[in-house]
mmCIF file of C-alpha atoms in Angstrom:
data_model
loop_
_atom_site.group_PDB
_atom_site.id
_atom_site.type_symbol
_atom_site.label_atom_id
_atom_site.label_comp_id
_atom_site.label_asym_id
_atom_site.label_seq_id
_atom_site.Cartn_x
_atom_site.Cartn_y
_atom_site.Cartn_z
ATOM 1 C CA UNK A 932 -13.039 47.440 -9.546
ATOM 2 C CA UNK A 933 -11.990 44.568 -7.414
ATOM 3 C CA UNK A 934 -15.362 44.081 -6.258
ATOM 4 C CA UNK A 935 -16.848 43.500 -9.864
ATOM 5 C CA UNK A 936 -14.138 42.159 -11.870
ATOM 6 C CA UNK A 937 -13.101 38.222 -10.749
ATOM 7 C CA UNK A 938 -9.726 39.033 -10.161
ATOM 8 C CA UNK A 939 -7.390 35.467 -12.311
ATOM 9 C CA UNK A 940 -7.289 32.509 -9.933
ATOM 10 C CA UNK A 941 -4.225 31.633 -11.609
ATOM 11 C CA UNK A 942 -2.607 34.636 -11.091
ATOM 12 C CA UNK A 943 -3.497 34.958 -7.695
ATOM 13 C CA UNK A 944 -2.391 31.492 -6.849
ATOM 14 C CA UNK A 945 1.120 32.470 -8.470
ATOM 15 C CA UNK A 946 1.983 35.519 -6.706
ATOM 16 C CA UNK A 947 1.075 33.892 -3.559
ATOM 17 C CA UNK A 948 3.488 30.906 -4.390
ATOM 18 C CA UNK A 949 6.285 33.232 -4.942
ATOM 19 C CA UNK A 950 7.480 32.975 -0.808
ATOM 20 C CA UNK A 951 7.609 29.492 -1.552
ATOM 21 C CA UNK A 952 9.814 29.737 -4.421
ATOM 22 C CA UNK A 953 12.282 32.620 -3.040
ATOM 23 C CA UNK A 954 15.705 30.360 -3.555
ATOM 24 C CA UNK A 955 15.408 30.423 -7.990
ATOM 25 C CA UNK A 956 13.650 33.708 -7.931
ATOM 26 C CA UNK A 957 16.785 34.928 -5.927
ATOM 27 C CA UNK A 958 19.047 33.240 -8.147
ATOM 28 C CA UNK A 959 17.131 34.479 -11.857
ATOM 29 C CA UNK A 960 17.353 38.152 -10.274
ATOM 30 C CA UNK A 961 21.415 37.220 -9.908
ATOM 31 C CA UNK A 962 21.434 36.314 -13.269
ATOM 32 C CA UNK A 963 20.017 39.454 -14.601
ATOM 33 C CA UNK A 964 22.015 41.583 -12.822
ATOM 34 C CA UNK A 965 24.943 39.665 -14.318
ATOM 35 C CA UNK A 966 24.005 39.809 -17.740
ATOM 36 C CA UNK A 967 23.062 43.600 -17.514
ATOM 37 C CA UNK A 968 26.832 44.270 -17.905
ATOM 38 C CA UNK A 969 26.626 41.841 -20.792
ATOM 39 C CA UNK A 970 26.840 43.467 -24.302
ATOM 40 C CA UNK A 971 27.428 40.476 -26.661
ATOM 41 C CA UNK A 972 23.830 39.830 -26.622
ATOM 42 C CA UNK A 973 24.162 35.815 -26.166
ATOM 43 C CA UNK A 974 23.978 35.696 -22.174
ATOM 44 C CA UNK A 975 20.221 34.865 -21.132
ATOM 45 C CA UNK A 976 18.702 33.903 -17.882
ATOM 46 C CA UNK A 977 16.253 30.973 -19.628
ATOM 47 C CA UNK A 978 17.713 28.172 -16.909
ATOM 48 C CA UNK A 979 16.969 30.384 -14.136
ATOM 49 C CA UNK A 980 13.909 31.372 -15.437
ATOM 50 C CA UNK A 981 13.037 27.822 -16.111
ATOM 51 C CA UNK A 982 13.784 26.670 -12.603
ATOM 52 C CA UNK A 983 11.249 29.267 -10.898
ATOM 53 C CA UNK A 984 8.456 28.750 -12.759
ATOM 54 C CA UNK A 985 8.557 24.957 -12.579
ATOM 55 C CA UNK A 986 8.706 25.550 -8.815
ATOM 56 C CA UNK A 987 5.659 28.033 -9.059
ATOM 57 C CA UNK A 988 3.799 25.605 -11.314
ATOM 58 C CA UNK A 989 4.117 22.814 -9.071
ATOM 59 C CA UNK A 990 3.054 24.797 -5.978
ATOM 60 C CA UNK A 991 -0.064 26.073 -8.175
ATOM 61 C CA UNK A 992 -1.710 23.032 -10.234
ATOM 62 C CA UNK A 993 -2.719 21.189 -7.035
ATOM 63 C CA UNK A 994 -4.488 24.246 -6.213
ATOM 64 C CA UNK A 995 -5.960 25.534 -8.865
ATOM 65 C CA UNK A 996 -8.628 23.564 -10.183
ATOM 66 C CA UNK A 997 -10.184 24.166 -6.479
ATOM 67 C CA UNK A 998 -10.837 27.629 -7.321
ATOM 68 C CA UNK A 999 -12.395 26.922 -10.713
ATOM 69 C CA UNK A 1000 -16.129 26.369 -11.075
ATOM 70 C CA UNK B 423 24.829 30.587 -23.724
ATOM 71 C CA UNK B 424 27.111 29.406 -21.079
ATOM 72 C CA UNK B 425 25.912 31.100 -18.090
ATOM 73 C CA UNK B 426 27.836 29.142 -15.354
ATOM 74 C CA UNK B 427 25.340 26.563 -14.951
ATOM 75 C CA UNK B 428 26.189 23.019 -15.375
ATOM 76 C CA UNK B 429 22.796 20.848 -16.495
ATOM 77 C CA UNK B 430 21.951 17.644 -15.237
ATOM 78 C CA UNK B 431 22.182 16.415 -18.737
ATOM 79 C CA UNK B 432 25.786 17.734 -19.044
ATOM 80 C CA UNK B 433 26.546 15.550 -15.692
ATOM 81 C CA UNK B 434 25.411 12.616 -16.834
ATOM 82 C CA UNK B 435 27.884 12.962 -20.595
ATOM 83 C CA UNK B 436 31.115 14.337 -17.838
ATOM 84 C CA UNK B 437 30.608 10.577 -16.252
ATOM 85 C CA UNK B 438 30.401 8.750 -19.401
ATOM 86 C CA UNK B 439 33.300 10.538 -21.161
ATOM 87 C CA UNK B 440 35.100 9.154 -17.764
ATOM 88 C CA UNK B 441 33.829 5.930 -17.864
ATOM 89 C CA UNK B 442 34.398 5.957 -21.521
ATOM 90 C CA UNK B 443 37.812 6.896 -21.222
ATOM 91 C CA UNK B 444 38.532 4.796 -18.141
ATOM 92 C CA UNK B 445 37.159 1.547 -19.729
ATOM 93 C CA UNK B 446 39.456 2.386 -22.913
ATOM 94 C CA UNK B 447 42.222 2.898 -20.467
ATOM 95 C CA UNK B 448 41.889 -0.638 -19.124
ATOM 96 C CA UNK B 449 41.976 -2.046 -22.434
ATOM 97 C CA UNK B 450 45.221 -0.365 -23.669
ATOM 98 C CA UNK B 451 46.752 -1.396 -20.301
ATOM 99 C CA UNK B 452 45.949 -5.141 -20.390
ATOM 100 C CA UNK B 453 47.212 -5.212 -23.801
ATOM 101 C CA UNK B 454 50.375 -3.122 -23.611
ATOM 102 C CA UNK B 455 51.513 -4.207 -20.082
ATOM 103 C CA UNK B 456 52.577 -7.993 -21.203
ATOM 104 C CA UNK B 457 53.879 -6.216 -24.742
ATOM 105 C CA UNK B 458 56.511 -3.839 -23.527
ATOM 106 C CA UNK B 459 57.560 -2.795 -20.201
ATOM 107 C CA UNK B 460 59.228 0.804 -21.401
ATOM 108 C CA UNK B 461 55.418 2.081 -22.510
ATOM 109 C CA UNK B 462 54.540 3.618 -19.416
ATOM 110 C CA UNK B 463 55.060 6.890 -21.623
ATOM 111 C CA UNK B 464 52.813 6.176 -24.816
ATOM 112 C CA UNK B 465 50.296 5.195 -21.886
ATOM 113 C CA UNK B 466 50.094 8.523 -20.561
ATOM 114 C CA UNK B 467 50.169 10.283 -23.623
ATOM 115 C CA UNK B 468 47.275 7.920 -24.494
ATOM 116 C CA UNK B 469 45.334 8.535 -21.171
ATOM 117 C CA UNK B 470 45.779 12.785 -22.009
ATOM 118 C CA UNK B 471 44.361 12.302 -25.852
ATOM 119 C CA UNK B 472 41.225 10.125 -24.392
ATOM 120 C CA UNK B 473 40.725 12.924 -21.401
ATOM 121 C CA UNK B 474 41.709 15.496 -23.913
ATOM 122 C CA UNK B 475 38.682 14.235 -26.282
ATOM 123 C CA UNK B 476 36.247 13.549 -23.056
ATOM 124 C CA UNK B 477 36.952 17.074 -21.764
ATOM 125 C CA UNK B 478 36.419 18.855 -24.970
ATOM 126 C CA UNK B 479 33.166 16.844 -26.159
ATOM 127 C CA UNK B 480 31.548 17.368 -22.516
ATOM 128 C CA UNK B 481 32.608 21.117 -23.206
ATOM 129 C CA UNK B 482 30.858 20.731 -26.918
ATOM 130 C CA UNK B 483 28.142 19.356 -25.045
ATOM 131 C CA UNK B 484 27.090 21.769 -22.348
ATOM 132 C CA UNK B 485 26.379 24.816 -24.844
ATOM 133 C CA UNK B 486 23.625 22.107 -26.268
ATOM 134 C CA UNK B 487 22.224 21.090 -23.043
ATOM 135 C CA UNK B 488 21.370 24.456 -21.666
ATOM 136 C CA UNK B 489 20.389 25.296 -25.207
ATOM 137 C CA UNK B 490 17.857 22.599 -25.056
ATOM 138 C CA UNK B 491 15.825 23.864 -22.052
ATOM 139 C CA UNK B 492 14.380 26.390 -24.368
ATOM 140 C CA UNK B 493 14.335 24.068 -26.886
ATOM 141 C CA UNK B 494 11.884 21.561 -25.255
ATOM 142 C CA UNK B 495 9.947 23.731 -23.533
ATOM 143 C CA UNK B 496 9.634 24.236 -20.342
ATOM 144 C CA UNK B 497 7.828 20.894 -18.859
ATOM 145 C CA UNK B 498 3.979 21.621 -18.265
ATOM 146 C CA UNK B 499 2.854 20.838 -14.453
ATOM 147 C CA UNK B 500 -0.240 18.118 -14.196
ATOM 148 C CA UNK B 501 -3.558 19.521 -12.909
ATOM 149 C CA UNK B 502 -5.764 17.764 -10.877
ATOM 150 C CA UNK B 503 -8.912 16.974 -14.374
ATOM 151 C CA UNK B 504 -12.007 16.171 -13.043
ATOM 152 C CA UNK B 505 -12.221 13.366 -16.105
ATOM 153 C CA UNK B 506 -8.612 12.379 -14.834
ATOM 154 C CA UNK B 507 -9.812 8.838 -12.794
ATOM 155 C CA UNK B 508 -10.389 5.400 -13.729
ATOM 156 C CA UNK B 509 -14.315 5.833 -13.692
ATOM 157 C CA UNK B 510 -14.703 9.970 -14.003
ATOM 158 C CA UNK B 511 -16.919 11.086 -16.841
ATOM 159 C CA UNK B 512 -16.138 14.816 -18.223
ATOM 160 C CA UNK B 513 -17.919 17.758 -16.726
ATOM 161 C CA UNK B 514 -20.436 18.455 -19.475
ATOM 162 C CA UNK B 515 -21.322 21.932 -18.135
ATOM 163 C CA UNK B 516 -17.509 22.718 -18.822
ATOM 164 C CA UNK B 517 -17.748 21.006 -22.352
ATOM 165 C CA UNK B 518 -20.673 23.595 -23.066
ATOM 166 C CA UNK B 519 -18.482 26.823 -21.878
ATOM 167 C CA UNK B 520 -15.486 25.242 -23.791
ATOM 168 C CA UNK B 521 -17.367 25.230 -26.783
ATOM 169 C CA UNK B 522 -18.797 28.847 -26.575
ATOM 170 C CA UNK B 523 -14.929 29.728 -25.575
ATOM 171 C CA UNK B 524 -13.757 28.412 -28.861
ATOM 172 C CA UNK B 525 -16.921 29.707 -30.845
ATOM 173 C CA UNK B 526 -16.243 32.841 -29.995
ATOM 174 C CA UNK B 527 -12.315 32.889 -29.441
ATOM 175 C CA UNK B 528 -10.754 30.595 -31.420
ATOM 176 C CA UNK B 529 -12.597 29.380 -34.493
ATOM 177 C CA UNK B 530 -11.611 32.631 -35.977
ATOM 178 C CA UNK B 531 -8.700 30.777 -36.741
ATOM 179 C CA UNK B 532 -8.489 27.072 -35.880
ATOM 180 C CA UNK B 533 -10.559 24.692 -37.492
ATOM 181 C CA UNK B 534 -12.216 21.809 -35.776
ATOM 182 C CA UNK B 535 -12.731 19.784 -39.264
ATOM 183 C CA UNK B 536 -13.518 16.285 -38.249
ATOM 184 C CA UNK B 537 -16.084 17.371 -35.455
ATOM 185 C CA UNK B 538 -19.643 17.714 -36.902
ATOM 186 C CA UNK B 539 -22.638 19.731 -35.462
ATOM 187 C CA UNK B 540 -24.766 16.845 -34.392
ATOM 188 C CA UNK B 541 -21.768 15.268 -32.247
ATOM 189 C CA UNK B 542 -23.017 17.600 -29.470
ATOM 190 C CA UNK B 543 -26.430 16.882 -29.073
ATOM 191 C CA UNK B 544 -26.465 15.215 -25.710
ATOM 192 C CA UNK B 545 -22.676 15.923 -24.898
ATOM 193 C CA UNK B 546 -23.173 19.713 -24.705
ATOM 194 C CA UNK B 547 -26.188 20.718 -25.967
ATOM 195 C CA UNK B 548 -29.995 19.833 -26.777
ATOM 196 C CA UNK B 549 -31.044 18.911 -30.772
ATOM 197 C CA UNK B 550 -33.000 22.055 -30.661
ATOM 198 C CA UNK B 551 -29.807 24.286 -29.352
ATOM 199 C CA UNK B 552 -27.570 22.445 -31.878
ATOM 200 C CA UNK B 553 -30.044 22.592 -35.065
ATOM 201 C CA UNK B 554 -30.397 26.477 -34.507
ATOM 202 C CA UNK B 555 -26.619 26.915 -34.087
ATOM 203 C CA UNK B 556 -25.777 25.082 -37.246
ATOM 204 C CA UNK B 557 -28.683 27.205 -38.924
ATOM 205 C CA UNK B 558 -26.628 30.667 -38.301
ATOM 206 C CA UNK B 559 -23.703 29.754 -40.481
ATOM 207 C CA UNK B 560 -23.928 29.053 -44.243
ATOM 208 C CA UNK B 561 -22.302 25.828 -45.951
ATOM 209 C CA UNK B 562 -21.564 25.236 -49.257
ATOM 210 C CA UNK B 563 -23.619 22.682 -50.842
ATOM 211 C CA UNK B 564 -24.670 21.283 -54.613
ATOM 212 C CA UNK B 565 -24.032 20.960 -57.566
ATOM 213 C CA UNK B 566 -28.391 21.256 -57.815
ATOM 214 C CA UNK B 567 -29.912 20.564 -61.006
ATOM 215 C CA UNK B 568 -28.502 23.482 -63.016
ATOM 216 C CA UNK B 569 -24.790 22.323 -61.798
ATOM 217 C CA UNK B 570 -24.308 25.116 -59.854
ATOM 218 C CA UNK B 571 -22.793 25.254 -56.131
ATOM 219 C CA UNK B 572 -25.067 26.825 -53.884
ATOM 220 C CA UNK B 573 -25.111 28.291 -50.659
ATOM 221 C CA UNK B 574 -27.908 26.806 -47.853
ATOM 222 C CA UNK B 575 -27.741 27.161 -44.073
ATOM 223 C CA UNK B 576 -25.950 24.619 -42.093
ATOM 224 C CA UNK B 577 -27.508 21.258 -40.768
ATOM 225 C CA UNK B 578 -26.476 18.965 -37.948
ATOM 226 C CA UNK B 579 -24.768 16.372 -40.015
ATOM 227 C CA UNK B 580 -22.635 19.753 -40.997
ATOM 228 C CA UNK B 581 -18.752 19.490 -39.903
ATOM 229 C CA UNK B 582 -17.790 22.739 -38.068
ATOM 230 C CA UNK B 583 -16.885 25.589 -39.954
ATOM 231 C CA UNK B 584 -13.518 26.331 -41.655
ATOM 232 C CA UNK B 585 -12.075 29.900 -40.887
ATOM 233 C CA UNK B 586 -9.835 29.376 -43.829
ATOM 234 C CA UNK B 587 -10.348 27.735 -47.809
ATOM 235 C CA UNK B 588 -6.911 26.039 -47.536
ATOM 236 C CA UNK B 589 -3.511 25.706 -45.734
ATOM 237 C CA UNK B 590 -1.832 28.442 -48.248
ATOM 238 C CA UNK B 591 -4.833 30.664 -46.787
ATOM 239 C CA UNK B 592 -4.486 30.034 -43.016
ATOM 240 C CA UNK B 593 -0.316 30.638 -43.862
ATOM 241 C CA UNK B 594 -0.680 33.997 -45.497
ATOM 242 C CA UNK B 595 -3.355 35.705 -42.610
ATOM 243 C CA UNK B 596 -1.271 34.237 -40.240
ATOM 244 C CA UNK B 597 2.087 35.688 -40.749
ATOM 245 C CA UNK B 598 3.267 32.188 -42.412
ATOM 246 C CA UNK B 599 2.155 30.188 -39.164
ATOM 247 C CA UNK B 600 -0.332 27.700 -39.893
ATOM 248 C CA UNK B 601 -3.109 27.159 -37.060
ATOM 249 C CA UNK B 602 -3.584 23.906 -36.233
ATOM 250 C CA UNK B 603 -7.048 22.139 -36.304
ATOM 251 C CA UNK B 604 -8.052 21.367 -32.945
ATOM 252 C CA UNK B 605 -10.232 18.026 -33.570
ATOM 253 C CA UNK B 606 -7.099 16.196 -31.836
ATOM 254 C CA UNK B 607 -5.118 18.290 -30.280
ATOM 255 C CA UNK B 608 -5.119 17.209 -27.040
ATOM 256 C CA UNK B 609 -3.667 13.508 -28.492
ATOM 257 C CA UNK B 610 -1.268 15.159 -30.860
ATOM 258 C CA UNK B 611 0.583 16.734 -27.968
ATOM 259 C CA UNK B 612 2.681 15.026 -25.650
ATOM 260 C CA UNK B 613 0.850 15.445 -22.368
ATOM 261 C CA UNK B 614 -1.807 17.096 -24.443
ATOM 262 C CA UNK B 615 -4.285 18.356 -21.944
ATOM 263 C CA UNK B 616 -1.649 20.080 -19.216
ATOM 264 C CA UNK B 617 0.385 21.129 -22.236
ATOM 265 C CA UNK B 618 -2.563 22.974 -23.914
ATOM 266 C CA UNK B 619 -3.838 24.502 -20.862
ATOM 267 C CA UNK B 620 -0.556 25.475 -19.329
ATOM 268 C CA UNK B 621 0.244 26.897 -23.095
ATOM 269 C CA UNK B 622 -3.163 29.089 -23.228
ATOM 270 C CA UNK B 623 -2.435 30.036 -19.329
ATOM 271 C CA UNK B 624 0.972 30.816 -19.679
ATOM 272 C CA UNK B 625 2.196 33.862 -21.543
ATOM 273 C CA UNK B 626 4.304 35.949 -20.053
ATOM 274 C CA UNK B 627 7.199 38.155 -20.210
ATOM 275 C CA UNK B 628 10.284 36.713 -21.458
ATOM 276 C CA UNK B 629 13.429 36.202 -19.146
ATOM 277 C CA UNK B 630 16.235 39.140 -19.380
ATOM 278 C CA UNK B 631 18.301 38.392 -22.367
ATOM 279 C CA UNK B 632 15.827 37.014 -24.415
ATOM 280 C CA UNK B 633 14.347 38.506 -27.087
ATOM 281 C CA UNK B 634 11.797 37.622 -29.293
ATOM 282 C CA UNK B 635 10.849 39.434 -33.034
ATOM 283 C CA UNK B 636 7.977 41.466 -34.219
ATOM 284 C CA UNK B 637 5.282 39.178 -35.073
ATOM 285 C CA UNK B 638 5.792 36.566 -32.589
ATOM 286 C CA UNK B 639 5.243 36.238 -28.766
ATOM 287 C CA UNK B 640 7.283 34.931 -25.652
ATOM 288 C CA UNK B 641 5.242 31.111 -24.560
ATOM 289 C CA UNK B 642 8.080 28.987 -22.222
ATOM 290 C CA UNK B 643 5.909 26.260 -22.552
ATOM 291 C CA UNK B 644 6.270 26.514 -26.499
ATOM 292 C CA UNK B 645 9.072 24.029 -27.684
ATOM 293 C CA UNK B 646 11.524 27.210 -28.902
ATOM 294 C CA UNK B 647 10.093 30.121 -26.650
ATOM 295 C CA UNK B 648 8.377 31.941 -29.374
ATOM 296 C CA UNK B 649 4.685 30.909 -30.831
ATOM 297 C CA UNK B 650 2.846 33.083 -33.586
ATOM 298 C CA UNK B 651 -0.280 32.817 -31.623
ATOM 299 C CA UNK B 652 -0.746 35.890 -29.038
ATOM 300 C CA UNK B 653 -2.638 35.577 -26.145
ATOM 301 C CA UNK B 654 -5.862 35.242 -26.573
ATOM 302 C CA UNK B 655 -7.514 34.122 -22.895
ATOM 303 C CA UNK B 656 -8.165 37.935 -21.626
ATOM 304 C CA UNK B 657 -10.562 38.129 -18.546
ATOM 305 C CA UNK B 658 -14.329 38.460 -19.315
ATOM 306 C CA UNK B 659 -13.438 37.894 -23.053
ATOM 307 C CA UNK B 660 -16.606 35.994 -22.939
ATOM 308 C CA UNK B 661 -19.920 36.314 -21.339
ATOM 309 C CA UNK B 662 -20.926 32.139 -19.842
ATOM 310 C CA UNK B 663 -24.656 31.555 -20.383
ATOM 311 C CA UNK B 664 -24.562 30.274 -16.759
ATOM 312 C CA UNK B 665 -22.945 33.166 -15.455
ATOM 313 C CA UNK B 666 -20.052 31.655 -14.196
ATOM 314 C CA UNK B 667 -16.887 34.206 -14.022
ATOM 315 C CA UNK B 668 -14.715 34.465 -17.143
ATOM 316 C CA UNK B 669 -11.687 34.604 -15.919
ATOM 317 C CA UNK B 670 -8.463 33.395 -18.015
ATOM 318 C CA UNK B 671 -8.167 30.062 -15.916
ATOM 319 C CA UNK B 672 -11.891 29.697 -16.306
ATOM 320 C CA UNK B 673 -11.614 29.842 -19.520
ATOM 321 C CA UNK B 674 -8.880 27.912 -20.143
ATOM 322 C CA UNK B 675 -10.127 24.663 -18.195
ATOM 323 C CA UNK B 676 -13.551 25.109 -19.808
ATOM 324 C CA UNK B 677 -11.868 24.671 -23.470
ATOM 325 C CA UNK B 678 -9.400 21.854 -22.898
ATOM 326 C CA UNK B 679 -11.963 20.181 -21.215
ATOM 327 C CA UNK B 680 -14.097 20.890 -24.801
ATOM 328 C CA UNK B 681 -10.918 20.036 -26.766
ATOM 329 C CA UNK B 682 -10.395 16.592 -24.299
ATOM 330 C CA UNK B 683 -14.104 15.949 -25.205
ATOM 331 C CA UNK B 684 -13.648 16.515 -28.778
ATOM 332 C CA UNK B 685 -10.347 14.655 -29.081
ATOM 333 C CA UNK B 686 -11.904 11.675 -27.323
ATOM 334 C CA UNK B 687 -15.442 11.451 -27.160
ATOM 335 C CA UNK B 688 -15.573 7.804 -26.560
ATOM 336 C CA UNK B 689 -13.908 8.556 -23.206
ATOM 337 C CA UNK B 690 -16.833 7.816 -21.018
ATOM 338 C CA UNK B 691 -17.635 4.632 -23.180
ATOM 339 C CA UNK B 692 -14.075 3.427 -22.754
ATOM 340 C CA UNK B 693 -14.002 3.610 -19.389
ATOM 341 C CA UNK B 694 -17.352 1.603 -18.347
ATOM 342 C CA UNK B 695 -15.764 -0.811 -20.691
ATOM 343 C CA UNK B 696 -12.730 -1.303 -19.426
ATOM 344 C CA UNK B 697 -13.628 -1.856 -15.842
ATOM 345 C CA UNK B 698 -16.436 -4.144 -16.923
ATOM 346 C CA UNK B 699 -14.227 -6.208 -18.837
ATOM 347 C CA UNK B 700 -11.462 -5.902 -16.443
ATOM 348 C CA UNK B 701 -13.294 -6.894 -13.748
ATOM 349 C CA UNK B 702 -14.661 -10.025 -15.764
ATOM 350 C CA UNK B 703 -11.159 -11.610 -17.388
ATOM 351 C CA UNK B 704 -9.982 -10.913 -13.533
ATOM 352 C CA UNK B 705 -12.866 -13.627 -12.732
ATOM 353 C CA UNK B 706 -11.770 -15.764 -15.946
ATOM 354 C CA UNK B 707 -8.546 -15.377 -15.031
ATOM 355 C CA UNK B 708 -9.427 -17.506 -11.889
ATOM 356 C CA UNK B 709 -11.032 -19.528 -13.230
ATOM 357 C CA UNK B 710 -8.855 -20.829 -15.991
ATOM 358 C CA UNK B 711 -5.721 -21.130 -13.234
ATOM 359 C CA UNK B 712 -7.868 -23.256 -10.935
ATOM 360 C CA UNK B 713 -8.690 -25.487 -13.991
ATOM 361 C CA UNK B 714 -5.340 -25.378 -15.126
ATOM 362 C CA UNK B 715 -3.747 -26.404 -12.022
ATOM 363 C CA UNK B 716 -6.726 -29.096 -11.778
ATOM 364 C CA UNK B 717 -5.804 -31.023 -15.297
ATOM 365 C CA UNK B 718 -2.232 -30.571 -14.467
ATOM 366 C CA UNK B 719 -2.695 -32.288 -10.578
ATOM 367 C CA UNK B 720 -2.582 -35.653 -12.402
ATOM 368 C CA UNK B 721 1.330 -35.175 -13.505
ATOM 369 C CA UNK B 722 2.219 -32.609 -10.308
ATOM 370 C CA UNK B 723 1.427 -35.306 -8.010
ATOM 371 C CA UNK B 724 3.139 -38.042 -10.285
ATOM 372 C CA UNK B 725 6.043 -40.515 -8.111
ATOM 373 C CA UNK B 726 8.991 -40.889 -10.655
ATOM 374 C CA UNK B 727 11.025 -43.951 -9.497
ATOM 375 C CA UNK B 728 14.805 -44.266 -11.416
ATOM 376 C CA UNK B 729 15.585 -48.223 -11.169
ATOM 377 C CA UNK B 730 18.974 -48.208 -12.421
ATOM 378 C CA UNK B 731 20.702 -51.653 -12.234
ATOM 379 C CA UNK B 732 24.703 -50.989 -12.808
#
């Protein structure tokens, strides 16, 4: 399968960013686990969230276009 | 959605609630301290209702700035375009997969209503290519003698096809969401060609306590999180002519690069221009200070002599 199918150059290029981004991707899973107790419904991790894929998309657009024909 | 985070933007209104308050503060004391000695009192009750109404509006205040992260979007990186420098053209080969990606992805939906057939020949495609696409899809035309519409197969001077009659129509197939036309996309959006891509590119799952309802789908690019449109970039959703690999970031440079081209086709134009003509006022520029400073020697290099008898 791997051979044949072009495996996403975008998605490869973000999963190997994610070492690079450890701190927010520490602190989103810290915000899940505190709004698991959470049963109002309003809590959300969006900031976290935010802050780790802005770190992953930096790391990835210089990259990317590299990869594409 | 307070979440223990403070935002910059909630920072920034903490300090000027302070300086705010401190600057009112000043005021009230230069006035009141010549006024009455035994005011020390009022003053502090003043100083508590300014705080008071600083603390509770930052308070207000940070529920709406970590609100508005969602709100905006979250900010779209910048990718290195090819087109992106002072003299780059646009990669023409991309233009032609772009246009086969929206062909055969998007035009189901989106319209592309002020680009015409015959505005590819030479950008994308040869006359030949172009008069045999427009020839597979049928356009209205008439009234003929009888004062009837008919029906004839398209032409080059043909504007693209629209997937739907009107606006009410696009709503109704489209869960009430109308699809915008593409023809300017790119310039319609702030950051228009990251934004797009990064948008097409970037579906994924939503963050833990967010939810979003049947019918729509999770985009964090998206100003608000949740866009009607699903994801429609799949790998090998399209076979390229030229063989090139169809994968989703493939595909997504290849049509921004058609929607950059389609937005502003004058691009490559523009740019010759501009450097020409940059390049030649630089000269004139020159040119007119040197003469400037010429004509003007005469009174620079005057001797003023003040003979003042007293």
């Amino acid at each position: 399968m791997a051979d044949e199918e072009p495996v996403d150059q975008k998605k490869y290029l973000e999963e190997s960013c994610k070492p690079k981004c450890v701190k927010p991707l520490l602190e989103y899973e810290a915000c899940v686990k505190r709004i698991k107790v959470d049963e109002s419904g309003h809590k959300h991790c969006t900031g976290q969230y935010f802050d780790y894929w802005s770190c992953v998309d930096k790391c990835v657009a210089p990259k990317l276009f590299s990869k594409l024909k | 959605m307070w979440d223990g985070r403070i935002c910059l933007s909630s920072l920034c209104l903490i300090a000027s609630a302070c300086l705010n308050a401190s600057s009112f503060l000043s005021i009230f004391a230069s006035k009141k301290v010549h006024d009455d000695a035994g005011t020390a009192g009022m003053n502090s009750l003043r100083t508590f209702a300014l705080l008071g109404a600083g603390l509770s509006g930052f308070l207000g205040f940070a529920t709406v700035a970590s609100a508005d992260e969602a709100e905006h979007g979250l900010e779209c990186p910048s990718y290195p375009w090819p087109h992106k420098g002072i003299l780059s053209s646009y990669d023409h080969a991309s233009i032609r997969r772009g246009h086969q990606v929206y062909q055969q992805v998007c035009a189901s939906c989106h319209s592309m209503s002020l680009i015409s057939h015959r505005d590819l020949v030479g950008v994308a495609y040869t006359e030949e290519e172009v008069k045999a696409m427009a020839a597979e899809i049928e356009v209205v035309d008439g009234p003929n003698d009888e004062g009837e519409m008919f029906t004839r197969p398209g032409k080059l001077s043909d504007r693209f096809p629209q997937p739907y009659a009107n606006e009410q129509a696009a709503r109704f197939a489209n869960g009430g969401a109308y699809p915008p036309d593409l023809s300017l996309i790119t310039k319609a959006r702030h950051n228009g060609q990251n934004y797009v891509f990064a948008l097409l590119t970037g579906y994924r799952d939503p963050p833990a306590g967010v939810s979003i309802r049947e019918g729509l789908h999770y985009n964090p690019y998206f100003p608000g999180g949740a866009i009607a449109m699903p994801k429609m970039l799949n790998d090998g959703a399209v076979e390229y002519e030229d063989g090139t690999p169809a994968t989703e970031a493939q595909m997504g440079k290849d049509v921004v690069t058609f929607l950059s081209w389609a937005a502003e086709p004058e691009m490559e134009e523009r740019k010759l221009m501009g450097f020409k003509w940059i390049f030649v006022l630089s000269l004139a520029l020159l040119q007119a200070a040197y003469y400037r400073r010429l004509k003007w020697s005469v009174l620079k290099s005057r001797r003023l002599v003040v003979d003042v008898v007293n």
